[in-house]
Short mmCIF file of C-alpha atoms in Angstrom, two decimals:
data_model
loop_
_atom_site.label_atom_id
_atom_site.label_comp_id
_atom_site.label_asym_id
_atom_site.label_seq_id
_atom_site.Cartn_x
_atom_site.Cartn_y
_atom_site.Cartn_z
CA MET Z 1 36.16 -8.44 27.88
CA ALA Z 2 35.31 -10.75 30.79
CA TRP Z 3 32.74 -9.61 33.38
CA THR Z 4 33.70 -10.16 37.01
CA ARG Z 5 31.89 -9.38 40.24
CA THR Z 6 32.18 -10.48 43.85
CA TYR Z 7 28.92 -11.51 45.51
CA ASP Z 8 28.31 -9.38 48.59
CA GLY Z 9 24.96 -10.78 49.67
CA ALA Z 10 24.36 -12.27 53.10
CA GLU Z 11 22.99 -15.65 51.98
CA PRO Z 12 23.85 -18.07 49.16
CA VAL Z 13 21.82 -17.51 45.99
CA ARG Z 14 21.44 -19.38 42.73
CA ILE Z 15 23.76 -18.03 40.04
CA ASN Z 16 20.99 -17.55 37.48
CA LYS Z 17 18.86 -15.62 39.98
CA TRP Z 18 21.73 -13.32 40.98
CA LEU Z 19 22.71 -12.58 37.37
CA GLY Z 20 19.08 -11.82 36.57
CA GLN Z 21 18.71 -9.49 39.56
CA SER Z 22 21.96 -7.77 38.58
CA GLY Z 23 20.59 -7.02 35.11
CA VAL Z 24 23.39 -8.94 33.41
CA CYS Z 25 21.17 -11.43 31.62
CA SER Z 26 17.96 -13.37 32.09
CA ARG Z 27 17.82 -16.50 34.23
CA ARG Z 28 17.35 -18.59 31.10
CA GLU Z 29 20.38 -16.99 29.47
CA ALA Z 30 22.44 -17.64 32.61
CA GLU Z 31 21.53 -21.32 32.45
CA GLY Z 32 22.62 -21.39 28.81
CA LEU Z 33 25.95 -19.75 29.62
CA ILE Z 34 26.57 -22.29 32.38
CA ALA Z 35 25.75 -25.14 30.00
CA ASP Z 36 28.30 -23.73 27.53
CA GLY Z 37 31.02 -23.59 30.20
CA LEU Z 38 31.26 -19.81 30.10
CA VAL Z 39 30.76 -19.13 33.83
CA SER Z 40 33.32 -19.65 36.59
CA ILE Z 41 33.43 -19.05 40.35
CA ASP Z 42 36.81 -18.33 41.93
CA GLY Z 43 38.46 -19.68 38.78
CA GLU Z 44 36.49 -22.96 38.67
CA ILE Z 45 34.13 -23.49 35.71
CA VAL Z 46 30.54 -24.00 36.85
CA THR Z 47 28.82 -27.11 35.44
CA ASP Z 48 25.69 -27.28 37.62
CA ALA Z 49 22.87 -24.94 36.55
CA GLY Z 50 21.51 -25.04 40.11
CA ARG Z 51 24.80 -23.97 41.71
CA LYS Z 52 24.63 -21.24 44.33
CA ILE Z 53 27.21 -18.53 44.79
CA LEU Z 54 28.36 -17.94 48.37
CA PRO Z 55 29.08 -14.60 50.05
CA GLY Z 56 32.57 -13.41 49.13
CA GLN Z 57 32.92 -15.62 46.05
CA THR Z 58 33.79 -14.04 42.69
CA LEU Z 59 31.90 -14.93 39.54
CA THR Z 60 33.34 -14.42 36.06
CA LEU Z 61 31.68 -14.52 32.65
CA ASN Z 62 34.38 -15.13 30.07
CA ASP Z 63 34.87 -13.21 26.84
CA GLY Z 64 32.59 -15.53 24.89
CA ALA Z 65 29.70 -14.93 27.29
CA THR Z 66 30.02 -11.16 27.37
CA GLY Z 67 30.45 -11.00 23.60
CA ALA Z 68 27.22 -12.92 23.08
CA LEU Z 69 25.33 -10.69 25.52
CA ASP Z 70 26.76 -7.44 24.14
CA ALA Z 71 25.82 -8.34 20.56
CA ALA Z 72 22.10 -8.11 21.36
CA VAL Z 73 20.67 -4.58 21.14
CA THR Z 74 17.25 -3.25 22.09
CA ILE Z 75 16.14 0.28 21.23
CA VAL Z 76 13.37 2.15 23.04
CA LEU Z 77 11.78 4.57 20.58
CA HIS Z 78 8.97 7.10 20.88
CA LYS Z 79 7.57 6.58 17.40
CA PRO Z 80 5.64 9.46 15.84
CA MET Z 81 2.79 8.98 13.40
CA GLY Z 82 3.84 8.57 9.78
CA TYR Z 83 6.53 5.94 10.35
CA VAL Z 84 6.11 2.20 9.90
CA SER Z 85 7.49 -0.24 12.44
CA GLY Z 86 9.21 -2.76 10.18
CA GLN Z 87 10.19 -3.19 6.55
CA PRO Z 88 8.28 -0.56 4.60
CA GLU Z 89 6.37 -0.75 1.36
CA PRO Z 90 7.47 1.68 -1.37
CA GLY Z 91 6.92 5.26 -0.26
CA LYS Z 92 6.80 4.40 3.47
CA VAL Z 93 9.42 5.51 6.00
CA PRO Z 94 10.73 2.92 8.51
CA ALA Z 95 11.09 3.87 12.16
CA VAL Z 96 14.77 2.85 12.12
CA ARG Z 97 15.46 6.07 10.16
CA LEU Z 98 14.87 7.97 13.41
CA LEU Z 99 17.83 6.30 15.14
CA THR Z 100 20.25 9.16 14.56
CA ALA Z 101 22.79 10.55 17.01
CA ALA Z 102 20.81 13.80 17.18
CA ASN Z 103 17.69 11.91 18.34
CA ALA Z 104 19.47 9.79 20.96
CA MET Z 105 18.64 10.77 24.51
CA ASP Z 106 21.44 8.71 26.10
CA GLY Z 107 24.36 9.87 23.97
CA SER Z 108 24.36 6.76 21.78
CA ARG Z 109 25.80 6.82 18.30
CA ALA Z 110 23.50 6.64 15.28
CA VAL Z 111 22.22 3.18 14.35
CA PRO Z 112 22.83 2.29 10.68
CA SER Z 113 19.62 2.49 8.66
CA ASP Z 114 20.22 -1.06 7.40
CA ALA Z 115 20.72 -2.53 10.90
CA SER Z 116 18.76 -5.68 11.62
CA LEU Z 117 16.46 -4.40 14.35
CA PRO Z 118 12.99 -5.86 13.82
CA PRO Z 119 10.10 -4.37 15.80
CA ILE Z 120 9.08 -6.26 18.92
CA GLY Z 121 5.34 -5.79 18.61
CA ARG Z 122 3.58 -3.84 15.90
CA LEU Z 123 2.75 -0.14 16.14
CA ASP Z 124 0.87 1.03 13.06
CA GLU Z 125 1.85 3.95 10.85
CA ASP Z 126 -1.07 6.02 12.12
CA SER Z 127 -0.27 5.28 15.78
CA ARG Z 128 2.46 6.66 18.03
CA GLY Z 129 4.23 5.88 21.26
CA LEU Z 130 6.47 3.19 22.72
CA LEU Z 131 8.13 0.92 20.15
CA LEU Z 132 10.88 -1.62 20.79
CA LEU Z 133 13.35 -2.44 18.00
CA SER Z 134 15.61 -5.34 18.91
CA SER Z 135 18.06 -8.00 17.81
CA ASP Z 136 17.64 -9.68 21.21
CA GLY Z 137 15.71 -12.92 20.86
CA VAL Z 138 15.15 -13.23 24.61
CA VAL Z 139 13.47 -9.82 24.74
CA ALA Z 140 11.36 -10.68 21.70
CA LYS Z 141 10.20 -13.93 23.27
CA ALA Z 142 9.36 -12.20 26.55
CA VAL Z 143 7.32 -9.47 24.84
CA ILE Z 144 5.58 -11.21 21.93
CA GLY Z 145 6.30 -14.92 22.38
CA PRO Z 146 3.40 -17.39 22.66
CA ASP Z 147 3.86 -17.68 26.42
CA SER Z 148 4.19 -13.94 27.05
CA ASP Z 149 1.85 -12.50 29.66
CA LEU Z 150 3.09 -8.89 29.48
CA ASP Z 151 0.32 -6.36 29.17
CA LYS Z 152 0.43 -3.27 26.96
CA GLU Z 153 -1.14 0.07 27.84
CA TYR Z 154 -2.57 2.61 25.40
CA LEU Z 155 -4.17 6.04 25.57
CA VAL Z 156 -6.84 6.30 22.91
CA ARG Z 157 -8.92 9.26 21.77
CA VAL Z 158 -12.19 8.40 20.07
CA SER Z 159 -15.13 10.08 18.39
CA GLY Z 160 -18.66 8.87 18.97
CA ASP Z 161 -20.90 8.40 21.98
CA VAL Z 162 -18.91 6.66 24.74
CA THR Z 163 -21.61 4.81 26.66
CA GLU Z 164 -21.23 2.29 29.47
CA ARG Z 165 -22.67 -0.37 27.21
CA ARG Z 166 -19.97 0.27 24.63
CA LEU Z 167 -17.27 0.21 27.29
CA ASP Z 168 -18.59 -3.15 28.53
CA GLN Z 169 -18.47 -4.49 24.98
CA LEU Z 170 -14.88 -3.37 24.62
CA ARG Z 171 -13.93 -5.08 27.87
CA HIS Z 172 -15.21 -8.49 26.88
CA GLY Z 173 -17.27 -10.31 24.31
CA LEU Z 174 -15.76 -9.05 21.06
CA SER Z 175 -14.29 -11.26 18.34
CA LEU Z 176 -11.87 -10.50 15.51
CA ASP Z 177 -11.26 -12.79 12.55
CA GLY Z 178 -13.46 -15.45 14.09
CA ARG Z 179 -11.55 -15.56 17.39
CA VAL Z 180 -12.78 -14.30 20.76
CA LEU Z 181 -10.52 -11.61 22.21
CA LYS Z 182 -9.03 -11.88 25.67
CA PRO Z 183 -10.69 -9.63 28.26
CA ALA Z 184 -9.39 -6.05 28.10
CA LYS Z 185 -9.21 -3.36 30.76
CA VAL Z 186 -10.88 -0.28 29.34
CA THR Z 187 -11.54 2.86 31.38
CA ARG Z 188 -12.64 6.36 30.46
CA ILE Z 189 -10.20 9.04 31.67
CA GLU Z 190 -11.78 11.96 29.79
CA PRO Z 191 -15.08 12.29 27.90
CA GLN Z 192 -13.49 11.11 24.61
CA ARG Z 193 -10.27 9.58 25.92
CA LEU Z 194 -9.90 5.93 26.96
CA ARG Z 195 -7.21 3.82 28.56
CA PHE Z 196 -6.79 0.30 27.12
CA ILE Z 197 -4.70 -2.44 28.75
CA LEU Z 198 -4.38 -5.52 26.54
CA ARG Z 199 -2.67 -8.89 26.89
CA GLU Z 200 -2.61 -9.64 23.19
CA GLY Z 201 -1.62 -7.79 20.04
CA ARG Z 202 -3.87 -8.55 17.09
CA LYS Z 203 -3.43 -6.47 13.93
CA ARG Z 204 -4.94 -3.00 14.43
CA GLN Z 205 -6.78 -4.49 17.38
CA ILE Z 206 -7.90 -1.37 19.24
CA ARG Z 207 -9.09 0.42 16.11
CA ARG Z 208 -11.05 -2.62 15.02
CA MET Z 209 -12.51 -3.13 18.49
CA CYS Z 210 -13.73 0.45 18.52
CA ASP Z 211 -15.18 0.10 15.03
CA LEU Z 212 -17.22 -2.89 16.20
CA VAL Z 213 -18.94 -0.84 18.90
CA GLY Z 214 -19.51 2.29 16.80
CA LEU Z 215 -16.54 4.38 17.93
CA THR Z 216 -13.76 5.80 15.75
CA VAL Z 217 -10.15 6.12 16.95
CA THR Z 218 -8.69 9.56 16.24
CA ASP Z 219 -5.43 9.16 18.19
CA LEU Z 220 -3.67 6.11 19.64
CA GLN Z 221 -0.54 6.15 21.80
CA ARG Z 222 1.15 3.15 23.42
CA ILE Z 223 2.69 4.19 26.74
CA ARG Z 224 3.76 0.93 28.38
CA ILE Z 225 4.91 -2.61 27.63
CA GLY Z 226 5.00 -4.72 30.78
CA SER Z 227 7.28 -2.97 33.27
CA LEU Z 228 8.67 -0.57 30.65
CA ASP Z 229 7.10 2.91 30.53
CA LEU Z 230 7.46 5.44 27.73
CA GLY Z 231 8.11 8.02 30.45
CA ASP Z 232 9.28 11.45 29.31
CA LEU Z 233 11.08 10.24 26.18
CA PRO Z 234 10.32 12.94 23.58
CA GLU Z 235 8.44 12.00 20.44
CA GLY Z 236 10.84 11.01 17.66
CA CYS Z 237 13.66 10.26 20.12
CA TRP Z 238 15.24 7.03 21.32
CA ARG Z 239 17.58 5.38 23.81
CA ARG Z 240 18.97 1.96 24.52
CA LEU Z 241 17.19 -0.39 26.91
CA THR Z 242 19.16 -0.54 30.16
CA PRO Z 243 20.31 -3.89 31.64
CA GLU Z 244 17.98 -3.33 34.61
CA GLU Z 245 14.98 -2.71 32.34
CA ARG Z 246 15.84 -5.77 30.30
CA ALA Z 247 16.06 -7.94 33.41
CA ARG Z 248 12.58 -6.83 34.49
CA LEU Z 249 11.13 -7.51 31.03
CA VAL Z 250 12.55 -10.97 30.53
CA GLY Z 251 12.18 -12.13 34.14
#
């Protein structure tokens, strides 16, 4: 079904910017839809990616555009410990099994257990918290693509002596697999509880960082990816990413 809206702003604005601000799609997606001839203003197909919409004009995305956008799904899941993010080895339980109607916090129907919803960023079996499962390539690129600059926030409980020297080591100077890690923001919020903010996602990175400085992780929870917070989503429950949240993630 075509999407139609009349622009009620006071000043002309680029179409891709307005669609992005409206949460309909990303600016890059809008440019692609224009290139494919799927966008029209007052009945006239738009051919210029830099075109501005004027106050009072009506923009329409045709059925092909809305079908392509609607086909992409992103799930926000509060993953408990004991579930693996992606395709499991024998005896392991994939997180997609949690996507039942009973666990949905927004009234969504159950997601088939064989749905193609790869994890957007790893969250290990022995870790919990915010996990994105998505068929949306734009979201995946924004979160884990090579040019992504989204940070991820974790609450981490450790055992061992948390000294200032160890905190400084965690913040900068460590290497994994022969590569120097990007600087991390690490603060102590309780005697044995730390907050990590990272801009990269190496395999089991936080646990391995802590091991290098003589600390052991006893609990790890991811609570934020970029602008998206875990919020009060109960553990084991899920919801769909809203258009507004998606727009903020993909920029």
